[in-house]
Short mmCIF file of C-alpha atoms in Angstrom, two decimals:
data_model
loop_
_atom_site.label_atom_id
_atom_site.label_comp_id
_atom_site.label_asym_id
_atom_site.label_seq_id
_atom_site.Cartn_x
_atom_site.Cartn_y
_atom_site.Cartn_z
CA UNK A 363 112.29 46.14 130.17
CA UNK A 364 114.03 49.55 130.75
CA UNK A 365 113.09 51.73 133.63
CA UNK A 366 111.01 54.67 132.77
CA UNK A 367 111.99 57.74 134.71
CA UNK A 368 109.52 59.53 136.44
CA UNK A 369 107.86 62.10 134.18
CA UNK A 370 106.21 65.60 135.27
CA UNK A 371 102.69 65.55 133.60
CA UNK A 372 102.30 68.43 131.00
CA UNK A 373 99.98 71.02 131.76
CA UNK A 374 96.99 71.71 129.76
CA UNK A 375 97.71 74.45 127.34
CA UNK A 376 95.18 77.17 126.28
CA UNK A 377 93.24 76.76 123.09
CA UNK A 378 94.90 79.95 121.71
CA UNK A 379 97.50 79.32 119.22
CA UNK A 380 99.46 81.02 116.56
CA UNK A 381 98.49 80.10 112.86
CA UNK A 382 101.40 79.68 110.34
CA UNK A 383 100.50 82.81 108.43
CA UNK A 384 100.36 84.93 111.58
CA UNK A 385 103.74 83.47 112.64
CA UNK A 386 105.36 84.47 109.38
CA UNK A 387 104.24 88.14 109.56
CA UNK A 388 105.22 88.32 113.12
CA UNK A 389 108.80 87.70 112.07
CA UNK A 390 108.77 91.17 110.76
CA UNK A 391 110.46 92.59 113.97
CA UNK A 392 112.48 95.34 115.26
CA UNK A 393 111.14 98.25 113.35
CA UNK A 394 113.34 101.16 112.56
CA UNK A 395 111.83 104.53 112.41
CA UNK A 396 113.25 107.23 110.35
CA UNK A 397 112.12 110.78 110.29
CA UNK A 398 111.91 112.63 106.89
CA UNK A 399 111.36 116.16 105.78
CA UNK A 400 107.53 115.79 105.07
CA UNK A 401 104.86 113.06 104.87
CA UNK A 402 106.29 110.05 103.29
CA UNK A 403 103.88 109.86 100.07
CA UNK A 404 105.44 107.09 98.49
CA UNK A 405 108.09 104.01 99.00
CA UNK A 406 109.48 101.54 96.64
CA UNK A 407 112.10 98.80 96.86
CA UNK A 408 114.42 98.38 94.08
CA UNK A 409 114.09 95.22 92.16
CA UNK A 410 117.62 94.25 92.24
CA UNK A 411 119.73 93.13 95.49
CA UNK A 412 120.47 94.42 98.03
CA UNK A 413 117.04 95.97 97.31
CA UNK A 414 117.51 99.68 98.16
CA UNK A 415 114.60 101.60 99.32
CA UNK A 416 113.37 104.65 97.63
CA UNK A 417 111.39 107.16 99.80
CA UNK A 418 109.58 110.10 98.47
CA UNK A 419 109.05 113.03 101.05
CA UNK A 420 108.86 116.69 100.84
CA UNK A 421 111.27 117.99 97.84
CA UNK A 422 113.61 115.12 97.55
CA UNK A 423 113.80 111.43 97.01
CA UNK A 424 115.92 109.54 99.60
CA UNK A 425 117.58 106.12 98.62
CA UNK A 426 118.41 103.97 101.92
CA UNK A 427 120.94 101.10 101.71
CA UNK A 428 119.21 97.64 101.42
CA UNK A 429 121.70 96.09 103.99
CA UNK A 430 122.74 98.78 106.40
CA UNK A 431 119.14 100.82 106.11
CA UNK A 432 121.67 103.88 106.23
CA UNK A 433 120.86 106.82 103.78
CA UNK A 434 122.72 106.22 100.41
CA UNK A 435 122.06 109.16 98.36
CA UNK A 436 119.54 112.15 97.94
CA UNK A 437 118.02 113.31 94.82
CA UNK A 438 116.96 117.06 95.20
CA UNK A 439 116.31 118.41 91.80
CA UNK A 440 112.85 119.45 92.46
CA UNK A 441 111.21 122.92 92.73
CA UNK A 442 108.20 121.60 94.42
CA UNK A 443 106.73 118.69 96.34
CA UNK A 444 108.16 115.48 94.60
CA UNK A 445 105.62 112.45 93.97
CA UNK A 446 105.87 108.74 93.33
CA UNK A 447 109.31 107.85 92.85
CA UNK A 448 109.87 104.59 91.19
CA UNK A 449 112.59 102.33 89.99
CA UNK A 450 112.76 100.81 86.46
CA UNK A 451 112.58 97.28 86.66
CA UNK A 452 116.37 96.83 85.91
CA UNK A 453 117.03 99.09 88.74
CA UNK A 454 119.12 101.73 86.85
CA UNK A 455 116.74 104.51 86.27
CA UNK A 456 114.36 106.51 88.61
CA UNK A 457 111.28 108.30 87.63
CA UNK A 458 109.31 111.09 89.89
CA UNK A 459 106.73 113.68 89.15
CA UNK A 460 106.27 116.83 91.25
CA UNK A 461 103.95 119.79 91.97
CA UNK A 462 105.48 121.70 89.26
CA UNK A 463 103.78 119.74 86.58
CA UNK A 464 107.10 118.03 85.58
CA UNK A 465 108.11 114.20 85.12
CA UNK A 466 111.97 113.63 85.51
CA UNK A 467 113.94 110.64 84.86
CA UNK A 468 117.26 110.09 86.77
CA UNK A 469 120.21 108.16 86.57
CA UNK A 470 120.11 105.92 89.61
CA UNK A 471 123.93 105.96 90.02
CA UNK A 472 124.83 109.34 89.26
CA UNK A 473 121.41 111.08 90.16
CA UNK A 474 121.63 113.14 87.16
CA UNK A 475 118.62 114.27 85.28
CA UNK A 476 118.25 112.40 82.08
CA UNK A 477 114.75 113.42 80.88
CA UNK A 478 112.29 116.06 81.70
CA UNK A 479 108.71 115.44 80.37
CA UNK A 480 106.66 118.56 80.14
CA UNK A 481 102.95 118.16 79.06
CA UNK A 482 100.86 118.08 82.18
CA UNK A 483 99.14 121.36 83.46
CA UNK A 484 98.82 120.55 87.20
CA UNK A 485 100.77 118.34 89.58
CA UNK A 486 101.78 114.72 88.71
CA UNK A 487 101.02 112.32 91.39
CA UNK A 488 101.52 108.98 89.64
CA UNK A 489 104.85 108.09 87.56
CA UNK A 490 105.68 104.39 86.89
CA UNK A 491 108.00 102.60 84.28
CA UNK A 492 106.29 100.38 81.86
CA UNK A 493 107.65 96.68 81.49
CA UNK A 494 109.23 97.58 78.25
CA UNK A 495 111.60 100.02 79.99
CA UNK A 496 111.26 102.37 77.40
CA UNK A 497 107.78 104.06 78.36
CA UNK A 498 106.79 105.81 81.43
CA UNK A 499 103.24 106.26 82.76
CA UNK A 500 102.20 109.50 84.33
CA UNK A 501 98.93 110.85 85.90
CA UNK A 502 97.88 114.22 87.01
CA UNK A 503 95.45 116.44 88.79
CA UNK A 504 94.78 117.92 85.21
CA UNK A 505 92.63 114.62 84.87
CA UNK A 506 95.01 113.27 82.14
CA UNK A 507 96.87 110.05 81.88
CA UNK A 508 100.00 110.26 79.43
CA UNK A 509 102.70 107.74 78.22
CA UNK A 510 106.02 109.00 77.48
CA UNK A 511 108.62 107.56 74.97
CA UNK A 512 112.14 108.14 77.00
CA UNK A 513 114.33 108.11 73.86
CA UNK A 514 112.12 110.44 72.13
CA UNK A 515 111.16 112.51 75.05
CA UNK A 516 107.57 112.83 73.68
CA UNK A 517 104.02 111.68 74.64
CA UNK A 518 102.86 108.76 72.81
CA UNK A 519 99.49 108.48 74.15
CA UNK A 520 97.40 110.80 76.11
CA UNK A 521 94.16 109.74 77.74
CA UNK A 522 91.72 112.30 78.85
CA UNK A 523 88.51 110.35 79.94
CA UNK A 524 88.88 111.19 83.70
CA UNK A 525 86.65 113.81 84.96
CA UNK A 526 88.65 114.55 88.36
CA UNK A 527 92.10 114.34 89.76
CA UNK A 528 94.01 110.96 88.93
CA UNK A 529 95.86 109.96 91.99
CA UNK A 530 96.72 106.31 91.38
CA UNK A 531 98.06 103.96 88.35
CA UNK A 532 99.66 100.73 87.87
CA UNK A 533 101.38 98.81 84.80
CA UNK A 534 100.41 95.04 84.14
CA UNK A 535 103.54 92.96 84.73
CA UNK A 536 104.59 91.41 81.30
CA UNK A 537 102.37 93.44 79.42
CA UNK A 538 103.48 97.08 78.43
CA UNK A 539 100.34 97.73 76.26
CA UNK A 540 97.78 97.87 79.31
CA UNK A 541 97.78 100.30 82.33
CA UNK A 542 95.18 100.94 84.97
CA UNK A 543 94.46 104.23 86.59
CA UNK A 544 92.10 105.34 89.56
CA UNK A 545 90.64 108.64 89.84
CA UNK A 546 88.66 110.91 92.34
CA UNK A 547 85.81 110.55 89.71
CA UNK A 548 85.18 107.26 91.49
CA UNK A 549 86.20 105.15 88.60
CA UNK A 550 89.08 102.59 87.73
CA UNK A 551 89.88 102.74 84.03
CA UNK A 552 92.23 100.29 81.92
CA UNK A 553 93.68 101.76 78.98
CA UNK A 554 94.81 99.97 75.82
CA UNK A 555 97.98 101.75 74.58
CA UNK A 556 97.77 100.23 71.25
CA UNK A 557 94.18 101.38 70.72
CA UNK A 558 94.70 104.73 72.43
CA UNK A 559 91.56 104.41 74.40
CA UNK A 560 90.09 103.07 77.63
CA UNK A 561 88.63 99.44 77.13
CA UNK A 562 87.26 98.88 80.43
CA UNK A 563 85.82 101.34 82.88
CA UNK A 564 84.83 100.57 86.63
CA UNK A 565 82.61 102.55 88.94
CA UNK A 566 83.20 102.70 92.75
CA UNK A 567 81.28 104.32 95.55
CA UNK A 568 84.49 106.61 96.84
CA UNK A 569 87.42 108.32 95.19
CA UNK A 570 90.13 105.83 93.93
CA UNK A 571 93.38 106.14 95.98
CA UNK A 572 95.37 103.53 94.80
CA UNK A 573 95.04 100.41 92.25
CA UNK A 574 97.24 97.14 91.85
CA UNK A 575 97.15 94.60 89.15
CA UNK A 576 97.40 91.02 90.82
CA UNK A 577 99.34 88.34 88.99
CA UNK A 578 98.04 87.18 85.72
CA UNK A 579 96.62 90.51 84.91
CA UNK A 580 93.06 89.15 85.34
CA UNK A 581 92.14 90.84 88.49
CA UNK A 582 92.66 94.40 89.71
CA UNK A 583 92.62 95.42 93.34
CA UNK A 584 91.20 99.29 93.90
CA UNK A 585 91.34 101.05 97.21
CA UNK A 586 88.42 103.34 97.31
CA UNK A 587 87.21 104.83 100.77
CA UNK A 588 87.67 102.24 103.88
CA UNK A 589 87.29 99.37 101.20
CA UNK A 590 89.39 97.37 98.94
CA UNK A 591 87.35 96.34 95.85
CA UNK A 592 88.53 93.22 93.62
CA UNK A 593 87.38 93.46 90.07
CA UNK A 594 87.70 90.67 87.52
CA UNK A 595 88.80 92.18 84.26
CA UNK A 596 87.93 88.89 82.45
CA UNK A 597 84.10 89.37 83.32
CA UNK A 598 84.25 93.05 82.27
CA UNK A 599 85.13 94.49 85.52
CA UNK A 600 82.72 92.42 87.74
CA UNK A 601 83.17 92.95 91.46
CA UNK A 602 84.46 89.67 93.01
CA UNK A 603 84.45 90.93 96.63
CA UNK A 604 84.90 93.95 98.58
CA UNK A 605 87.38 93.81 101.36
CA UNK A 606 85.98 96.18 104.37
CA UNK A 607 88.14 95.55 107.24
CA UNK A 608 89.42 99.07 107.59
CA UNK A 609 87.73 102.04 109.38
CA UNK A 610 89.16 104.80 107.32
CA UNK A 611 90.39 105.52 103.86
CA UNK A 612 92.75 102.97 102.65
CA UNK A 613 95.58 104.64 100.94
CA UNK A 614 98.10 102.29 99.51
CA UNK A 615 98.34 98.75 98.33
CA UNK A 616 101.18 96.30 97.64
CA UNK A 617 101.65 92.73 96.75
CA UNK A 618 104.17 90.17 97.90
CA UNK A 619 106.76 88.71 95.47
CA UNK A 620 104.47 85.55 94.74
CA UNK A 621 101.37 87.66 94.23
CA UNK A 622 99.42 85.74 96.64
CA UNK A 623 99.11 88.31 99.63
CA UNK A 624 97.73 91.85 99.39
CA UNK A 625 98.84 94.41 101.82
CA UNK A 626 96.70 97.42 102.48
CA UNK A 627 97.57 100.38 104.46
CA UNK A 628 95.08 103.14 105.79
CA UNK A 629 94.60 106.20 107.67
CA UNK A 630 93.31 104.11 110.58
CA UNK A 631 97.08 103.48 111.54
CA UNK A 632 96.61 99.92 110.39
CA UNK A 633 98.26 97.52 107.66
CA UNK A 634 96.13 94.63 106.89
CA UNK A 635 97.32 91.39 104.93
CA UNK A 636 94.91 89.61 102.71
CA UNK A 637 94.99 86.24 100.82
CA UNK A 638 94.09 86.82 97.35
CA UNK A 639 92.52 83.29 96.78
CA UNK A 640 90.21 83.26 99.75
CA UNK A 641 89.91 86.98 100.24
CA UNK A 642 90.38 86.56 104.08
CA UNK A 643 92.19 88.85 106.15
CA UNK A 644 95.40 87.06 107.55
CA UNK A 645 97.23 89.44 109.88
CA UNK A 646 97.11 93.07 111.11
CA UNK A 647 99.91 95.37 111.91
CA UNK A 648 99.31 98.81 114.04
CA UNK A 649 101.24 102.00 113.52
CA UNK A 650 101.41 105.22 115.46
CA UNK A 651 100.32 107.32 112.64
CA UNK A 652 97.98 107.44 109.51
CA UNK A 653 99.55 105.28 106.88
CA UNK A 654 100.11 106.90 103.44
CA UNK A 655 102.39 104.50 101.73
CA UNK A 656 103.83 100.87 101.95
CA UNK A 657 106.21 98.71 100.11
CA UNK A 658 107.38 95.08 100.39
CA UNK A 659 110.93 94.06 99.02
CA UNK A 660 111.18 91.48 96.13
CA UNK A 661 112.61 88.83 98.62
CA UNK A 662 110.13 89.55 101.40
CA UNK A 663 112.45 90.15 103.91
CA UNK A 664 111.71 93.98 104.60
CA UNK A 665 108.31 96.02 105.10
CA UNK A 666 108.34 99.81 104.66
CA UNK A 667 105.54 101.81 106.02
CA UNK A 668 105.43 105.68 105.06
CA UNK A 669 103.07 107.85 107.62
CA UNK A 670 101.59 111.17 107.69
CA UNK A 671 103.91 112.13 110.62
CA UNK A 672 106.72 112.34 108.14
CA UNK A 673 108.30 109.07 109.55
CA UNK A 674 108.55 105.86 107.77
CA UNK A 675 109.04 102.37 109.60
CA UNK A 676 111.31 99.56 108.15
CA UNK A 677 110.64 96.04 109.56
CA UNK A 678 112.88 93.18 108.81
CA UNK A 679 112.01 89.46 108.77
CA UNK A 680 114.58 87.08 110.13
CA UNK A 681 115.44 84.79 107.30
CA UNK A 682 116.17 80.76 108.47
CA UNK A 683 119.41 79.26 107.09
CA UNK A 684 117.05 76.78 105.11
CA UNK A 685 115.56 79.75 103.15
CA UNK A 686 119.04 81.05 102.57
CA UNK A 687 120.29 77.82 101.31
CA UNK A 688 117.29 77.39 99.06
CA UNK A 689 117.64 81.22 97.58
CA UNK A 690 121.56 80.63 97.27
CA UNK A 691 122.85 79.73 93.87
CA UNK A 692 124.39 76.07 93.73
CA UNK A 693 128.04 76.41 93.74
CA UNK A 694 130.09 74.07 91.54
CA UNK A 695 132.88 72.37 93.59
CA UNK A 696 136.56 72.27 92.30
CA UNK A 697 138.05 68.83 92.37
CA UNK A 698 140.85 68.39 94.86
CA UNK A 699 139.54 71.11 97.28
CA UNK A 700 138.77 70.56 101.05
CA UNK A 701 134.89 71.42 100.17
CA UNK A 702 135.00 68.72 97.28
CA UNK A 703 136.15 65.89 99.66
CA UNK A 704 133.82 66.83 102.58
CA UNK A 705 130.79 67.21 100.20
CA UNK A 706 127.73 65.50 101.64
CA UNK A 707 128.94 65.55 105.30
CA UNK A 708 126.00 67.73 106.33
CA UNK A 709 123.28 65.82 104.58
CA UNK A 710 120.56 64.34 106.89
CA UNK A 711 118.65 62.21 104.52
CA UNK A 712 115.27 62.37 102.85
CA UNK A 713 111.82 62.38 104.61
CA UNK A 714 111.15 58.73 103.45
CA UNK A 715 114.79 57.44 104.08
CA UNK A 716 114.84 54.73 106.64
CA UNK A 717 116.76 56.00 109.53
CA UNK A 718 118.92 53.59 111.91
CA UNK A 719 118.37 55.27 115.29
CA UNK A 720 121.41 55.25 117.86
CA UNK A 721 119.88 54.91 121.32
CA UNK A 722 121.47 57.01 123.78
CA UNK A 723 121.94 56.08 127.53
CA UNK A 724 119.63 58.46 129.54
CA UNK A 725 121.18 60.18 132.75
CA UNK A 726 118.66 59.49 135.47
CA UNK A 727 117.90 61.92 138.21
CA UNK A 728 118.98 61.26 141.67
CA UNK A 729 115.41 60.33 142.74
CA UNK A 730 114.80 58.07 139.74
CA UNK A 731 118.08 56.16 140.69
CA UNK A 732 116.79 55.56 144.05
CA UNK A 733 113.23 54.82 142.93
CA UNK A 734 114.83 52.35 140.46
CA UNK A 735 116.37 50.35 143.47
CA UNK A 736 113.10 50.63 145.16
CA UNK A 737 114.64 52.92 148.06
CA UNK A 738 111.26 54.88 148.23
CA UNK A 739 112.22 57.08 151.19
CA UNK A 740 115.54 58.08 150.05
CA UNK A 741 113.82 59.07 146.55
CA UNK A 742 111.29 61.20 148.51
CA UNK A 743 114.14 62.90 150.24
CA UNK A 744 116.22 63.40 147.11
CA UNK A 745 113.29 65.13 145.19
CA UNK A 746 112.56 67.32 148.20
CA UNK A 747 116.24 68.34 148.60
CA UNK A 748 117.22 70.24 145.61
CA UNK A 749 114.41 72.93 145.42
CA UNK A 750 112.67 70.87 142.23
CA UNK A 751 109.40 72.20 141.14
CA UNK A 752 105.93 71.34 142.72
CA UNK A 753 105.01 69.41 139.47
CA UNK A 754 108.09 67.17 139.82
CA UNK A 755 107.52 66.13 143.50
CA UNK A 756 103.88 65.55 143.05
CA UNK A 757 104.79 63.24 140.03
CA UNK A 758 107.09 61.47 142.23
CA UNK A 759 104.48 61.08 145.10
CA UNK A 760 101.99 59.83 142.49
CA UNK A 761 104.56 57.35 141.36
CA UNK A 762 104.66 56.23 144.95
CA UNK A 763 101.05 55.76 145.28
CA UNK A 764 100.76 53.64 142.12
CA UNK A 765 103.65 51.24 143.51
CA UNK A 766 102.06 51.00 146.88
CA UNK A 767 105.25 52.58 148.28
CA UNK A 768 103.61 55.92 150.05
CA UNK A 769 103.57 54.38 153.35
CA UNK A 770 107.03 52.91 153.22
CA UNK A 771 108.37 56.32 152.12
CA UNK A 772 106.70 58.26 154.98
CA UNK A 773 107.17 55.76 157.68
CA UNK A 774 110.00 55.79 160.23
CA UNK A 775 110.67 59.40 159.84
CA UNK A 776 111.77 61.65 162.92
CA UNK A 777 110.60 65.35 163.09
CA UNK A 778 113.44 66.47 161.05
CA UNK A 779 112.96 64.37 157.87
CA UNK A 780 109.19 65.08 158.21
CA UNK A 781 109.53 68.73 158.13
CA UNK A 782 110.09 69.16 154.24
CA UNK A 783 107.46 67.05 153.42
CA UNK A 784 104.85 68.56 155.83
CA UNK A 785 106.04 72.09 154.62
CA UNK A 786 105.40 70.88 150.87
CA UNK A 787 101.95 69.65 151.62
CA UNK A 788 101.05 72.87 153.40
CA UNK A 789 102.24 74.94 150.41
CA UNK A 790 100.47 73.34 147.72
CA UNK A 791 97.64 71.53 149.40
CA UNK A 792 95.26 74.25 147.87
CA UNK A 793 96.56 73.96 144.39
CA UNK A 794 93.85 72.52 142.24
CA UNK A 795 95.95 70.10 140.43
CA UNK A 796 98.07 68.81 143.41
CA UNK A 797 95.14 68.64 145.96
CA UNK A 798 94.18 65.07 145.36
CA UNK A 799 97.59 63.62 145.71
CA UNK A 800 98.51 65.79 148.53
CA UNK A 801 95.57 65.12 150.41
CA UNK A 802 96.23 61.45 150.47
CA UNK A 803 99.57 62.03 151.69
CA UNK A 804 98.42 64.17 154.43
CA UNK A 805 95.97 61.42 155.57
CA UNK A 806 98.92 58.72 155.72
CA UNK A 807 101.04 61.19 157.94
CA UNK A 808 98.10 61.48 159.98
CA UNK A 809 97.61 57.77 160.38
CA UNK A 810 101.20 57.16 161.16
CA UNK A 811 102.16 60.12 163.22
CA UNK A 812 98.60 61.38 164.71
CA UNK A 813 99.54 59.77 168.30
CA UNK A 814 102.75 61.19 168.44
CA UNK A 815 101.91 64.91 167.98
CA UNK A 816 102.23 65.51 171.90
CA UNK A 817 105.82 64.39 171.61
CA UNK A 818 106.85 66.94 169.02
CA UNK A 819 105.85 70.64 169.20
CA UNK A 820 107.28 71.45 165.98
CA UNK A 821 105.37 68.76 164.13
CA UNK A 822 102.04 69.86 165.97
CA UNK A 823 102.62 73.50 164.99
CA UNK A 824 102.89 72.41 161.22
CA UNK A 825 99.90 70.35 161.42
CA UNK A 826 98.00 73.11 163.01
CA UNK A 827 99.05 75.45 159.88
CA UNK A 828 97.77 72.49 157.70
CA UNK A 829 94.37 72.47 159.58
CA UNK A 830 94.07 76.05 159.15
CA UNK A 831 94.96 76.25 155.51
CA UNK A 832 92.38 73.40 154.70
CA UNK A 833 89.65 75.40 156.74
CA UNK A 834 90.10 78.34 154.62
CA UNK A 835 90.18 76.57 151.42
CA UNK A 836 86.93 75.03 152.58
CA UNK A 837 85.26 78.24 153.26
CA UNK A 838 86.26 79.58 149.91
CA UNK A 839 84.64 76.70 148.10
CA UNK A 840 81.52 77.19 150.23
CA UNK A 841 81.63 80.77 149.14
CA UNK A 842 81.84 79.81 145.41
CA UNK A 843 79.28 77.13 145.69
CA UNK A 844 76.96 79.92 146.95
CA UNK A 845 77.95 82.34 144.14
CA UNK A 846 77.12 79.62 141.56
CA UNK A 847 73.82 78.96 142.98
CA UNK A 848 72.93 82.84 142.92
CA UNK A 849 74.29 82.97 139.31
CA UNK A 850 71.98 79.93 138.36
CA UNK A 851 68.89 81.55 139.78
CA UNK A 852 69.73 84.84 137.92
CA UNK A 853 70.10 83.11 134.72
CA UNK A 854 66.93 81.04 135.23
CA UNK A 855 65.16 84.22 135.94
CA UNK A 856 66.35 86.06 133.00
CA UNK A 857 65.31 82.98 130.72
CA UNK A 858 61.67 83.24 132.16
CA UNK A 859 61.37 86.88 131.60
#
């Protein structure tokens, strides 16, 4: 049977642990703070790599490079406050509204104005491309929702059922015939472009700040006041649940790429992440100012949050090599190349493969080598000589107790070799985890050398220090016992009263 080296016992860990969900969101680190020209009212990532970030603030749109986070281009063709900059699904065009009642479509490469839609009478707060790439959704403070045809530059649908400002809207993924809008008239409406009317109307208790259609299109999330409402459209708009974790108005919503997590930003300076299956809050992020907008990149590696202070925060998530390999397209190797002949060299096998383990020779510490040879005294000297941790020294002393070798390790010493042992006992005798072993060591030392104290002033001084420390610890324990007794009496009196 092989020799088992002395192992320092593991300390008990606290019950607090990091859940996998929290660990994932904590990887969004190193926030970059960028100051804009005004409040950051809208953020959106390009659907195409490298997922450039489109920022709407003041009278301009800013595009930041997805790799370097540096400013790439600015679009300043606005006569008033710009609103709701958004990419087309193919990433080639950009649409935005403004407070001069216009909706403009820009070329993403040249920044040229390709289309200008005039028809709203008040500021336009919502602009989105529909999934068919040829229609644009817009919503305005004039209480109307319009669908624009890009080729003809005409409005193909005008919905005017809302009775107050329309400040939010979204398209349904994969369905260009349905759009959802939220208004300050406390309603969420679902519009059918083909029927040119509202097919579902859902009432809320507060003005609606944002709406998002979840994956599949059967559920819509709406931010109204400090709550996020989940509505089941297949059941006529029935409320599935209300997420009320925020303290102030929720201003912005977005989904991750898989549609399984809903992010909500609020004026209470927090972004909260919810599981859309269990409707539980999974994580919380704090920010230095009220949150007005947020966006998550299509590869779930960057989180952008816009604030009322005119600053937006950009966090990046470190991607593991395993994730990168899974996302990278498979490369076909050409015969005769070096990569072709070395293929498979990094393969580590499947989880259910039988592995033949190669046993490596373990290098033993010096005290383990002495202990293996039953040289107990030298093992104790070795563990004390190299400034090892108290846990390691106590583990070796405990091993000596189990082997009945403690007396042999301590006997036959002079005052120079006893000095480090006694000093260690003095230092750690009041440690709760070490005390049982060290008290036993102190008793053995007194049994062996108690009659010789008058011959060594140095050893006598150390033992006096040990006695003083033990007395101090006993007084502390007595005081604690009295305190516990008083607390028990108080608790008992509270229960009787």
